[in-house]
mmCIF file with all atom_site columns, C-alpha atoms in Angstrom:
data_model
loop_
_atom_site.group_PDB
_atom_site.id
_atom_site.type_symbol
_atom_site.label_atom_id
_atom_site.label_alt_id
_atom_site.label_comp_id
_atom_site.label_asym_id
_atom_site.label_entity_id
_atom_site.label_seq_id
_atom_site.pdbx_PDB_ins_code
_atom_site.Cartn_x
_atom_site.Cartn_y
_atom_site.Cartn_z
_atom_site.occupancy
_atom_site.B_iso_or_equiv
_atom_site.pdbx_formal_charge
_atom_site.auth_seq_id
_atom_site.auth_comp_id
_atom_site.auth_asym_id
_atom_site.auth_atom_id
_atom_site.pdbx_PDB_model_num
ATOM 1   C CA . UNK A 1 1   ? 96.537  24.342 122.934 1.00 0.00 ? 1   UNK A CA 1
ATOM 2   C CA . UNK A 1 2   ? 96.561  22.805 126.557 1.00 0.00 ? 2   UNK A CA 1
ATOM 3   C CA . UNK A 1 3   ? 98.424  20.241 125.848 1.00 0.00 ? 3   UNK A CA 1
ATOM 4   C CA . UNK A 1 4   ? 100.818 21.210 123.744 1.00 0.00 ? 4   UNK A CA 1
ATOM 5   C CA . UNK A 1 5   ? 101.330 24.835 126.464 1.00 0.00 ? 5   UNK A CA 1
ATOM 6   C CA . UNK A 1 6   ? 101.478 21.746 129.094 1.00 0.00 ? 6   UNK A CA 1
ATOM 7   C CA . UNK A 1 7   ? 104.360 19.616 126.670 1.00 0.00 ? 7   UNK A CA 1
ATOM 8   C CA . UNK A 1 8   ? 106.806 22.947 126.443 1.00 0.00 ? 8   UNK A CA 1
ATOM 9   C CA . UNK A 1 9   ? 106.558 24.032 129.558 1.00 0.00 ? 9   UNK A CA 1
ATOM 10  C CA . UNK A 1 10  ? 107.794 19.889 130.512 1.00 0.00 ? 10  UNK A CA 1
ATOM 11  C CA . UNK A 1 11  ? 110.262 20.959 127.657 1.00 0.00 ? 11  UNK A CA 1
ATOM 12  C CA . UNK A 1 12  ? 111.639 24.040 128.787 1.00 0.00 ? 12  UNK A CA 1
ATOM 13  C CA . UNK A 1 13  ? 112.090 22.920 132.416 1.00 0.00 ? 13  UNK A CA 1
ATOM 14  C CA . UNK A 1 14  ? 113.858 19.283 131.346 1.00 0.00 ? 14  UNK A CA 1
ATOM 15  C CA . UNK A 1 15  ? 115.969 21.505 129.443 1.00 0.00 ? 15  UNK A CA 1
ATOM 16  C CA . UNK A 1 16  ? 116.987 24.311 131.774 1.00 0.00 ? 16  UNK A CA 1
ATOM 17  C CA . UNK A 1 17  ? 117.512 21.802 134.529 1.00 0.00 ? 17  UNK A CA 1
ATOM 18  C CA . UNK A 1 18  ? 119.666 19.866 132.431 1.00 0.00 ? 18  UNK A CA 1
ATOM 19  C CA . UNK A 1 19  ? 121.470 22.999 131.138 1.00 0.00 ? 19  UNK A CA 1
ATOM 20  C CA . UNK A 1 20  ? 122.079 23.552 135.444 1.00 0.00 ? 20  UNK A CA 1
ATOM 21  C CA . UNK A 1 21  ? 123.612 20.374 136.244 1.00 0.00 ? 21  UNK A CA 1
ATOM 22  C CA . UNK A 1 22  ? 126.653 20.537 133.985 1.00 0.00 ? 22  UNK A CA 1
ATOM 23  C CA . UNK A 1 23  ? 127.841 23.184 134.379 1.00 0.00 ? 23  UNK A CA 1
ATOM 24  C CA . UNK A 1 24  ? 128.207 22.419 138.408 1.00 0.00 ? 24  UNK A CA 1
ATOM 25  C CA . UNK A 1 25  ? 132.233 20.889 139.146 1.00 0.00 ? 25  UNK A CA 1
ATOM 26  C CA . UNK A 1 26  ? 132.076 19.594 142.415 1.00 0.00 ? 26  UNK A CA 1
ATOM 27  C CA . UNK A 1 27  ? 135.707 18.408 144.484 1.00 0.00 ? 27  UNK A CA 1
ATOM 28  C CA . UNK A 1 28  ? 135.602 15.175 147.135 1.00 0.00 ? 28  UNK A CA 1
ATOM 29  C CA . UNK A 1 29  ? 136.523 16.540 150.526 1.00 0.00 ? 29  UNK A CA 1
ATOM 30  C CA . UNK A 1 30  ? 140.553 14.392 149.636 1.00 0.00 ? 30  UNK A CA 1
ATOM 31  C CA . UNK A 1 31  ? 140.638 16.612 147.130 1.00 0.00 ? 31  UNK A CA 1
ATOM 32  C CA . UNK A 1 32  ? 139.902 19.610 148.731 1.00 0.00 ? 32  UNK A CA 1
ATOM 33  C CA . UNK A 1 33  ? 142.202 19.267 151.110 1.00 0.00 ? 33  UNK A CA 1
ATOM 34  C CA . UNK A 1 34  ? 144.753 17.829 148.117 1.00 0.00 ? 34  UNK A CA 1
ATOM 35  C CA . UNK A 1 35  ? 144.260 20.772 146.102 1.00 0.00 ? 35  UNK A CA 1
ATOM 36  C CA . UNK A 1 36  ? 144.460 23.127 149.213 1.00 0.00 ? 36  UNK A CA 1
ATOM 37  C CA . UNK A 1 37  ? 147.983 21.695 150.123 1.00 0.00 ? 37  UNK A CA 1
ATOM 38  C CA . UNK A 1 38  ? 149.133 21.723 146.093 1.00 0.00 ? 38  UNK A CA 1
ATOM 39  C CA . UNK A 1 39  ? 147.989 25.965 146.859 1.00 0.00 ? 39  UNK A CA 1
ATOM 40  C CA . UNK A 1 40  ? 149.814 25.947 150.184 1.00 0.00 ? 40  UNK A CA 1
ATOM 41  C CA . UNK A 1 41  ? 153.068 24.742 149.016 1.00 0.00 ? 41  UNK A CA 1
ATOM 42  C CA . UNK A 1 42  ? 153.137 25.720 145.533 1.00 0.00 ? 42  UNK A CA 1
ATOM 43  C CA . UNK A 1 43  ? 153.312 22.867 143.954 1.00 0.00 ? 43  UNK A CA 1
ATOM 44  C CA . UNK A 1 44  ? 152.092 20.968 141.892 1.00 0.00 ? 44  UNK A CA 1
ATOM 45  C CA . UNK A 1 45  ? 151.641 20.337 137.748 1.00 0.00 ? 45  UNK A CA 1
ATOM 46  C CA . UNK A 1 46  ? 149.544 20.244 134.803 1.00 0.00 ? 46  UNK A CA 1
ATOM 47  C CA . UNK A 1 47  ? 149.534 18.142 131.945 1.00 0.00 ? 47  UNK A CA 1
ATOM 48  C CA . UNK A 1 48  ? 147.660 19.452 128.483 1.00 0.00 ? 48  UNK A CA 1
ATOM 49  C CA . UNK A 1 49  ? 145.347 16.957 127.099 1.00 0.00 ? 49  UNK A CA 1
ATOM 50  C CA . UNK A 1 50  ? 144.223 20.397 124.385 1.00 0.00 ? 50  UNK A CA 1
ATOM 51  C CA . UNK A 1 51  ? 145.686 23.449 123.178 1.00 0.00 ? 51  UNK A CA 1
ATOM 52  C CA . UNK A 1 52  ? 143.658 26.319 122.722 1.00 0.00 ? 52  UNK A CA 1
ATOM 53  C CA . UNK A 1 53  ? 145.220 28.460 120.274 1.00 0.00 ? 53  UNK A CA 1
ATOM 54  C CA . UNK A 1 54  ? 144.454 32.358 118.178 1.00 0.00 ? 54  UNK A CA 1
ATOM 55  C CA . UNK A 1 55  ? 142.870 30.606 115.309 1.00 0.00 ? 55  UNK A CA 1
ATOM 56  C CA . UNK A 1 56  ? 144.069 32.870 112.113 1.00 0.00 ? 56  UNK A CA 1
ATOM 57  C CA . UNK A 1 57  ? 143.665 32.510 109.155 1.00 0.00 ? 57  UNK A CA 1
ATOM 58  C CA . UNK A 1 58  ? 146.395 29.954 108.296 1.00 0.00 ? 58  UNK A CA 1
ATOM 59  C CA . UNK A 1 59  ? 145.898 27.806 111.157 1.00 0.00 ? 59  UNK A CA 1
ATOM 60  C CA . UNK A 1 60  ? 141.737 27.587 109.137 1.00 0.00 ? 60  UNK A CA 1
ATOM 61  C CA . UNK A 1 61  ? 143.946 26.655 106.527 1.00 0.00 ? 61  UNK A CA 1
ATOM 62  C CA . UNK A 1 62  ? 145.908 24.380 107.956 1.00 0.00 ? 62  UNK A CA 1
ATOM 63  C CA . UNK A 1 63  ? 142.816 22.745 109.200 1.00 0.00 ? 63  UNK A CA 1
ATOM 64  C CA . UNK A 1 64  ? 141.954 22.455 106.318 1.00 0.00 ? 64  UNK A CA 1
ATOM 65  C CA . UNK A 1 65  ? 144.393 20.371 104.877 1.00 0.00 ? 65  UNK A CA 1
ATOM 66  C CA . UNK A 1 66  ? 143.904 17.847 107.415 1.00 0.00 ? 66  UNK A CA 1
ATOM 67  C CA . UNK A 1 67  ? 147.216 18.566 109.469 1.00 0.00 ? 67  UNK A CA 1
ATOM 68  C CA . UNK A 1 68  ? 144.929 18.555 112.812 1.00 0.00 ? 68  UNK A CA 1
ATOM 69  C CA . UNK A 1 69  ? 145.134 15.418 115.076 1.00 0.00 ? 69  UNK A CA 1
ATOM 70  C CA . UNK A 1 70  ? 141.013 13.366 114.510 1.00 0.00 ? 70  UNK A CA 1
ATOM 71  C CA . UNK A 1 71  ? 138.696 15.148 116.714 1.00 0.00 ? 71  UNK A CA 1
ATOM 72  C CA . UNK A 1 72  ? 140.947 18.718 116.566 1.00 0.00 ? 72  UNK A CA 1
ATOM 73  C CA . UNK A 1 73  ? 139.388 21.760 114.794 1.00 0.00 ? 73  UNK A CA 1
ATOM 74  C CA . UNK A 1 74  ? 141.540 25.337 113.957 1.00 0.00 ? 74  UNK A CA 1
ATOM 75  C CA . UNK A 1 75  ? 140.463 26.320 117.917 1.00 0.00 ? 75  UNK A CA 1
ATOM 76  C CA . UNK A 1 76  ? 140.448 23.432 120.087 1.00 0.00 ? 76  UNK A CA 1
ATOM 77  C CA . UNK A 1 77  ? 143.378 21.411 118.949 1.00 0.00 ? 77  UNK A CA 1
ATOM 78  C CA . UNK A 1 78  ? 143.863 17.555 120.671 1.00 0.00 ? 78  UNK A CA 1
ATOM 79  C CA . UNK A 1 79  ? 146.971 17.233 122.234 1.00 0.00 ? 79  UNK A CA 1
ATOM 80  C CA . UNK A 1 80  ? 147.159 14.120 124.999 1.00 0.00 ? 80  UNK A CA 1
ATOM 81  C CA . UNK A 1 81  ? 150.140 12.591 124.539 1.00 0.00 ? 81  UNK A CA 1
ATOM 82  C CA . UNK A 1 82  ? 151.814 14.830 123.910 1.00 0.00 ? 82  UNK A CA 1
ATOM 83  C CA . UNK A 1 83  ? 153.648 15.267 127.165 1.00 0.00 ? 83  UNK A CA 1
ATOM 84  C CA . UNK A 1 84  ? 152.791 18.622 127.851 1.00 0.00 ? 84  UNK A CA 1
ATOM 85  C CA . UNK A 1 85  ? 153.314 20.083 130.792 1.00 0.00 ? 85  UNK A CA 1
ATOM 86  C CA . UNK A 1 86  ? 153.910 23.021 133.036 1.00 0.00 ? 86  UNK A CA 1
ATOM 87  C CA . UNK A 1 87  ? 155.329 22.584 136.539 1.00 0.00 ? 87  UNK A CA 1
ATOM 88  C CA . UNK A 1 88  ? 155.214 24.278 139.259 1.00 0.00 ? 88  UNK A CA 1
ATOM 89  C CA . UNK A 1 89  ? 157.706 23.918 142.543 1.00 0.00 ? 89  UNK A CA 1
ATOM 90  C CA . UNK A 1 90  ? 160.106 25.907 145.040 1.00 0.00 ? 90  UNK A CA 1
ATOM 91  C CA . UNK A 1 91  ? 159.177 29.386 143.863 1.00 0.00 ? 91  UNK A CA 1
ATOM 92  C CA . UNK A 1 92  ? 160.239 27.951 140.352 1.00 0.00 ? 92  UNK A CA 1
ATOM 93  C CA . UNK A 1 93  ? 158.051 26.658 137.298 1.00 0.00 ? 93  UNK A CA 1
ATOM 94  C CA . UNK A 1 94  ? 159.074 25.072 133.760 1.00 0.00 ? 94  UNK A CA 1
ATOM 95  C CA . UNK A 1 95  ? 157.143 24.353 130.751 1.00 0.00 ? 95  UNK A CA 1
ATOM 96  C CA . UNK A 1 96  ? 157.715 22.660 127.833 1.00 0.00 ? 96  UNK A CA 1
ATOM 97  C CA . UNK A 1 97  ? 154.051 22.471 125.888 1.00 0.00 ? 97  UNK A CA 1
ATOM 98  C CA . UNK A 1 98  ? 153.348 22.228 122.055 1.00 0.00 ? 98  UNK A CA 1
ATOM 99  C CA . UNK A 1 99  ? 152.388 25.513 119.876 1.00 0.00 ? 99  UNK A CA 1
ATOM 100 C CA . UNK A 1 100 ? 150.033 26.200 117.269 1.00 0.00 ? 100 UNK A CA 1
ATOM 101 C CA . UNK A 1 101 ? 149.854 29.826 115.937 1.00 0.00 ? 101 UNK A CA 1
ATOM 102 C CA . UNK A 1 102 ? 151.812 32.365 114.513 1.00 0.00 ? 102 UNK A CA 1
ATOM 103 C CA . UNK A 1 103 ? 155.536 33.466 115.094 1.00 0.00 ? 103 UNK A CA 1
ATOM 104 C CA . UNK A 1 104 ? 154.913 37.431 115.079 1.00 0.00 ? 104 UNK A CA 1
ATOM 105 C CA . UNK A 1 105 ? 157.602 38.591 115.754 1.00 0.00 ? 105 UNK A CA 1
ATOM 106 C CA . UNK A 1 106 ? 162.004 38.287 116.184 1.00 0.00 ? 106 UNK A CA 1
ATOM 107 C CA . UNK A 1 107 ? 162.959 34.806 117.224 1.00 0.00 ? 107 UNK A CA 1
ATOM 108 C CA . UNK A 1 108 ? 164.371 32.053 115.253 1.00 0.00 ? 108 UNK A CA 1
ATOM 109 C CA . UNK A 1 109 ? 162.935 29.399 114.004 1.00 0.00 ? 109 UNK A CA 1
ATOM 110 C CA . UNK A 1 110 ? 165.533 26.135 115.545 1.00 0.00 ? 110 UNK A CA 1
ATOM 111 C CA . UNK A 1 111 ? 163.710 22.123 115.893 1.00 0.00 ? 111 UNK A CA 1
ATOM 112 C CA . UNK A 1 112 ? 164.410 22.726 119.914 1.00 0.00 ? 112 UNK A CA 1
ATOM 113 C CA . UNK A 1 113 ? 162.619 25.947 120.483 1.00 0.00 ? 113 UNK A CA 1
ATOM 114 C CA . UNK A 1 114 ? 159.435 24.998 117.813 1.00 0.00 ? 114 UNK A CA 1
ATOM 115 C CA . UNK A 1 115 ? 156.899 24.776 121.528 1.00 0.00 ? 115 UNK A CA 1
ATOM 116 C CA . UNK A 1 116 ? 156.815 27.280 124.484 1.00 0.00 ? 116 UNK A CA 1
ATOM 117 C CA . UNK A 1 117 ? 159.793 25.852 126.540 1.00 0.00 ? 117 UNK A CA 1
ATOM 118 C CA . UNK A 1 118 ? 160.692 27.916 129.865 1.00 0.00 ? 118 UNK A CA 1
ATOM 119 C CA . UNK A 1 119 ? 162.541 26.809 133.297 1.00 0.00 ? 119 UNK A CA 1
ATOM 120 C CA . UNK A 1 120 ? 163.614 29.706 136.294 1.00 0.00 ? 120 UNK A CA 1
ATOM 121 C CA . UNK A 1 121 ? 162.089 31.991 138.536 1.00 0.00 ? 121 UNK A CA 1
ATOM 122 C CA . UNK A 1 122 ? 158.633 33.700 137.590 1.00 0.00 ? 122 UNK A CA 1
ATOM 123 C CA . UNK A 1 123 ? 158.643 37.169 138.410 1.00 0.00 ? 123 UNK A CA 1
ATOM 124 C CA . UNK A 1 124 ? 155.440 38.940 139.682 1.00 0.00 ? 124 UNK A CA 1
ATOM 125 C CA . UNK A 1 125 ? 154.054 35.308 140.886 1.00 0.00 ? 125 UNK A CA 1
ATOM 126 C CA . UNK A 1 126 ? 150.916 36.150 142.387 1.00 0.00 ? 126 UNK A CA 1
ATOM 127 C CA . UNK A 1 127 ? 147.761 33.854 144.273 1.00 0.00 ? 127 UNK A CA 1
ATOM 128 C CA . UNK A 1 128 ? 144.665 34.826 144.062 1.00 0.00 ? 128 UNK A CA 1
ATOM 129 C CA . UNK A 1 129 ? 141.230 32.763 144.933 1.00 0.00 ? 129 UNK A CA 1
ATOM 130 C CA . UNK A 1 130 ? 138.777 32.856 141.683 1.00 0.00 ? 130 UNK A CA 1
ATOM 131 C CA . UNK A 1 131 ? 135.891 35.239 141.546 1.00 0.00 ? 131 UNK A CA 1
ATOM 132 C CA . UNK A 1 132 ? 134.259 32.922 141.021 1.00 0.00 ? 132 UNK A CA 1
ATOM 133 C CA . UNK A 1 133 ? 133.415 29.666 142.722 1.00 0.00 ? 133 UNK A CA 1
ATOM 134 C CA . UNK A 1 134 ? 136.732 27.953 143.629 1.00 0.00 ? 134 UNK A CA 1
ATOM 135 C CA . UNK A 1 135 ? 139.597 27.491 142.749 1.00 0.00 ? 135 UNK A CA 1
ATOM 136 C CA . UNK A 1 136 ? 143.385 29.691 142.377 1.00 0.00 ? 136 UNK A CA 1
ATOM 137 C CA . UNK A 1 137 ? 144.232 32.334 139.780 1.00 0.00 ? 137 UNK A CA 1
ATOM 138 C CA . UNK A 1 138 ? 148.332 32.332 139.281 1.00 0.00 ? 138 UNK A CA 1
ATOM 139 C CA . UNK A 1 139 ? 149.807 34.636 137.139 1.00 0.00 ? 139 UNK A CA 1
ATOM 140 C CA . UNK A 1 140 ? 153.357 34.921 136.365 1.00 0.00 ? 140 UNK A CA 1
ATOM 141 C CA . UNK A 1 141 ? 156.016 36.735 134.521 1.00 0.00 ? 141 UNK A CA 1
ATOM 142 C CA . UNK A 1 142 ? 159.145 34.120 132.456 1.00 0.00 ? 142 UNK A CA 1
ATOM 143 C CA . UNK A 1 143 ? 161.899 34.817 130.103 1.00 0.00 ? 143 UNK A CA 1
ATOM 144 C CA . UNK A 1 144 ? 163.503 33.005 128.466 1.00 0.00 ? 144 UNK A CA 1
ATOM 145 C CA . UNK A 1 145 ? 165.770 33.655 125.985 1.00 0.00 ? 145 UNK A CA 1
ATOM 146 C CA . UNK A 1 146 ? 164.628 37.007 124.038 1.00 0.00 ? 146 UNK A CA 1
ATOM 147 C CA . UNK A 1 147 ? 161.185 36.012 124.066 1.00 0.00 ? 147 UNK A CA 1
ATOM 148 C CA . UNK A 1 148 ? 159.085 37.071 127.107 1.00 0.00 ? 148 UNK A CA 1
ATOM 149 C CA . UNK A 1 149 ? 155.617 35.103 128.218 1.00 0.00 ? 149 UNK A CA 1
ATOM 150 C CA . UNK A 1 150 ? 152.420 36.496 130.311 1.00 0.00 ? 150 UNK A CA 1
ATOM 151 C CA . UNK A 1 151 ? 151.316 33.438 132.345 1.00 0.00 ? 151 UNK A CA 1
ATOM 152 C CA . UNK A 1 152 ? 147.522 32.903 133.866 1.00 0.00 ? 152 UNK A CA 1
ATOM 153 C CA . UNK A 1 153 ? 146.567 30.043 135.288 1.00 0.00 ? 153 UNK A CA 1
ATOM 154 C CA . UNK A 1 154 ? 143.118 29.075 136.431 1.00 0.00 ? 154 UNK A CA 1
ATOM 155 C CA . UNK A 1 155 ? 143.622 26.161 138.945 1.00 0.00 ? 155 UNK A CA 1
ATOM 156 C CA . UNK A 1 156 ? 140.669 23.939 140.399 1.00 0.00 ? 156 UNK A CA 1
ATOM 157 C CA . UNK A 1 157 ? 139.830 22.169 143.137 1.00 0.00 ? 157 UNK A CA 1
ATOM 158 C CA . UNK A 1 158 ? 138.484 18.952 141.185 1.00 0.00 ? 158 UNK A CA 1
ATOM 159 C CA . UNK A 1 159 ? 141.804 18.533 138.888 1.00 0.00 ? 159 UNK A CA 1
ATOM 160 C CA . UNK A 1 160 ? 141.102 21.034 136.134 1.00 0.00 ? 160 UNK A CA 1
ATOM 161 C CA . UNK A 1 161 ? 143.791 23.232 134.799 1.00 0.00 ? 161 UNK A CA 1
ATOM 162 C CA . UNK A 1 162 ? 143.396 26.101 132.640 1.00 0.00 ? 162 UNK A CA 1
ATOM 163 C CA . UNK A 1 163 ? 146.110 28.312 131.046 1.00 0.00 ? 163 UNK A CA 1
ATOM 164 C CA . UNK A 1 164 ? 146.372 31.543 128.488 1.00 0.00 ? 164 UNK A CA 1
ATOM 165 C CA . UNK A 1 165 ? 150.183 32.563 127.554 1.00 0.00 ? 165 UNK A CA 1
ATOM 166 C CA . UNK A 1 166 ? 150.470 35.280 125.613 1.00 0.00 ? 166 UNK A CA 1
ATOM 167 C CA . UNK A 1 167 ? 154.142 35.828 124.026 1.00 0.00 ? 167 UNK A CA 1
ATOM 168 C CA . UNK A 1 168 ? 156.583 38.757 122.856 1.00 0.00 ? 168 UNK A CA 1
ATOM 169 C CA . UNK A 1 169 ? 156.745 37.493 119.651 1.00 0.00 ? 169 UNK A CA 1
ATOM 170 C CA . UNK A 1 170 ? 153.888 35.386 119.551 1.00 0.00 ? 170 UNK A CA 1
ATOM 171 C CA . UNK A 1 171 ? 149.823 34.709 119.329 1.00 0.00 ? 171 UNK A CA 1
ATOM 172 C CA . UNK A 1 172 ? 148.596 33.696 122.291 1.00 0.00 ? 172 UNK A CA 1
ATOM 173 C CA . UNK A 1 173 ? 147.491 30.074 123.200 1.00 0.00 ? 173 UNK A CA 1
ATOM 174 C CA . UNK A 1 174 ? 144.893 28.708 126.088 1.00 0.00 ? 174 UNK A CA 1
ATOM 175 C CA . UNK A 1 175 ? 145.332 25.243 127.336 1.00 0.00 ? 175 UNK A CA 1
ATOM 176 C CA . UNK A 1 176 ? 143.260 22.874 128.722 1.00 0.00 ? 176 UNK A CA 1
ATOM 177 C CA . UNK A 1 177 ? 144.585 20.230 131.317 1.00 0.00 ? 177 UNK A CA 1
ATOM 178 C CA . UNK A 1 178 ? 144.762 17.642 134.585 1.00 0.00 ? 178 UNK A CA 1
ATOM 179 C CA . UNK A 1 179 ? 146.242 19.126 137.575 1.00 0.00 ? 179 UNK A CA 1
ATOM 180 C CA . UNK A 1 180 ? 148.342 16.832 140.303 1.00 0.00 ? 180 UNK A CA 1
ATOM 181 C CA . UNK A 1 181 ? 150.702 17.229 143.070 1.00 0.00 ? 181 UNK A CA 1
ATOM 182 C CA . UNK A 1 182 ? 154.212 17.695 142.279 1.00 0.00 ? 182 UNK A CA 1
ATOM 183 C CA . UNK A 1 183 ? 156.592 16.583 143.224 1.00 0.00 ? 183 UNK A CA 1
ATOM 184 C CA . UNK A 1 184 ? 160.070 17.556 141.936 1.00 0.00 ? 184 UNK A CA 1
ATOM 185 C CA . UNK A 1 185 ? 163.571 14.054 141.294 1.00 0.00 ? 185 UNK A CA 1
#
């Protein structure tokens, strides 16, 4: 009984220490300096690698039919290689992100408007320090034609980013990706 108890405690200790070590993300001093420069200049680019749409019945049907990329599920889709991005520079933002979900109202279906696309000057732009850990939360609103978007981006010094897009005409969608400095051409 003692041996069982001893091995149980050791197992729990190893389990909790392994879980604790995977939750920390750290950045080198060089990454921190580059990150602070990006935030100060408000000049960065997020290249999306994962899309996380709201899992609806229709999206589940598409996933069950095997129409999503390999390794993807209805609520986490690998979009590596699609070229999806969000760029910010000189008080402007531009995005071209693939969309997976449902159109809720209005709008048109055309071959050039299938994804989330906007280009212009955002309104209500704010940069706030993250509530947990390091990083910043960037919030803004922008419109493209009849559709308006509320965007919340969490950017981190380890060059990762998480983006939430709420549309006036579509279901919400989240993106994860890599963060880098953006230099306009």
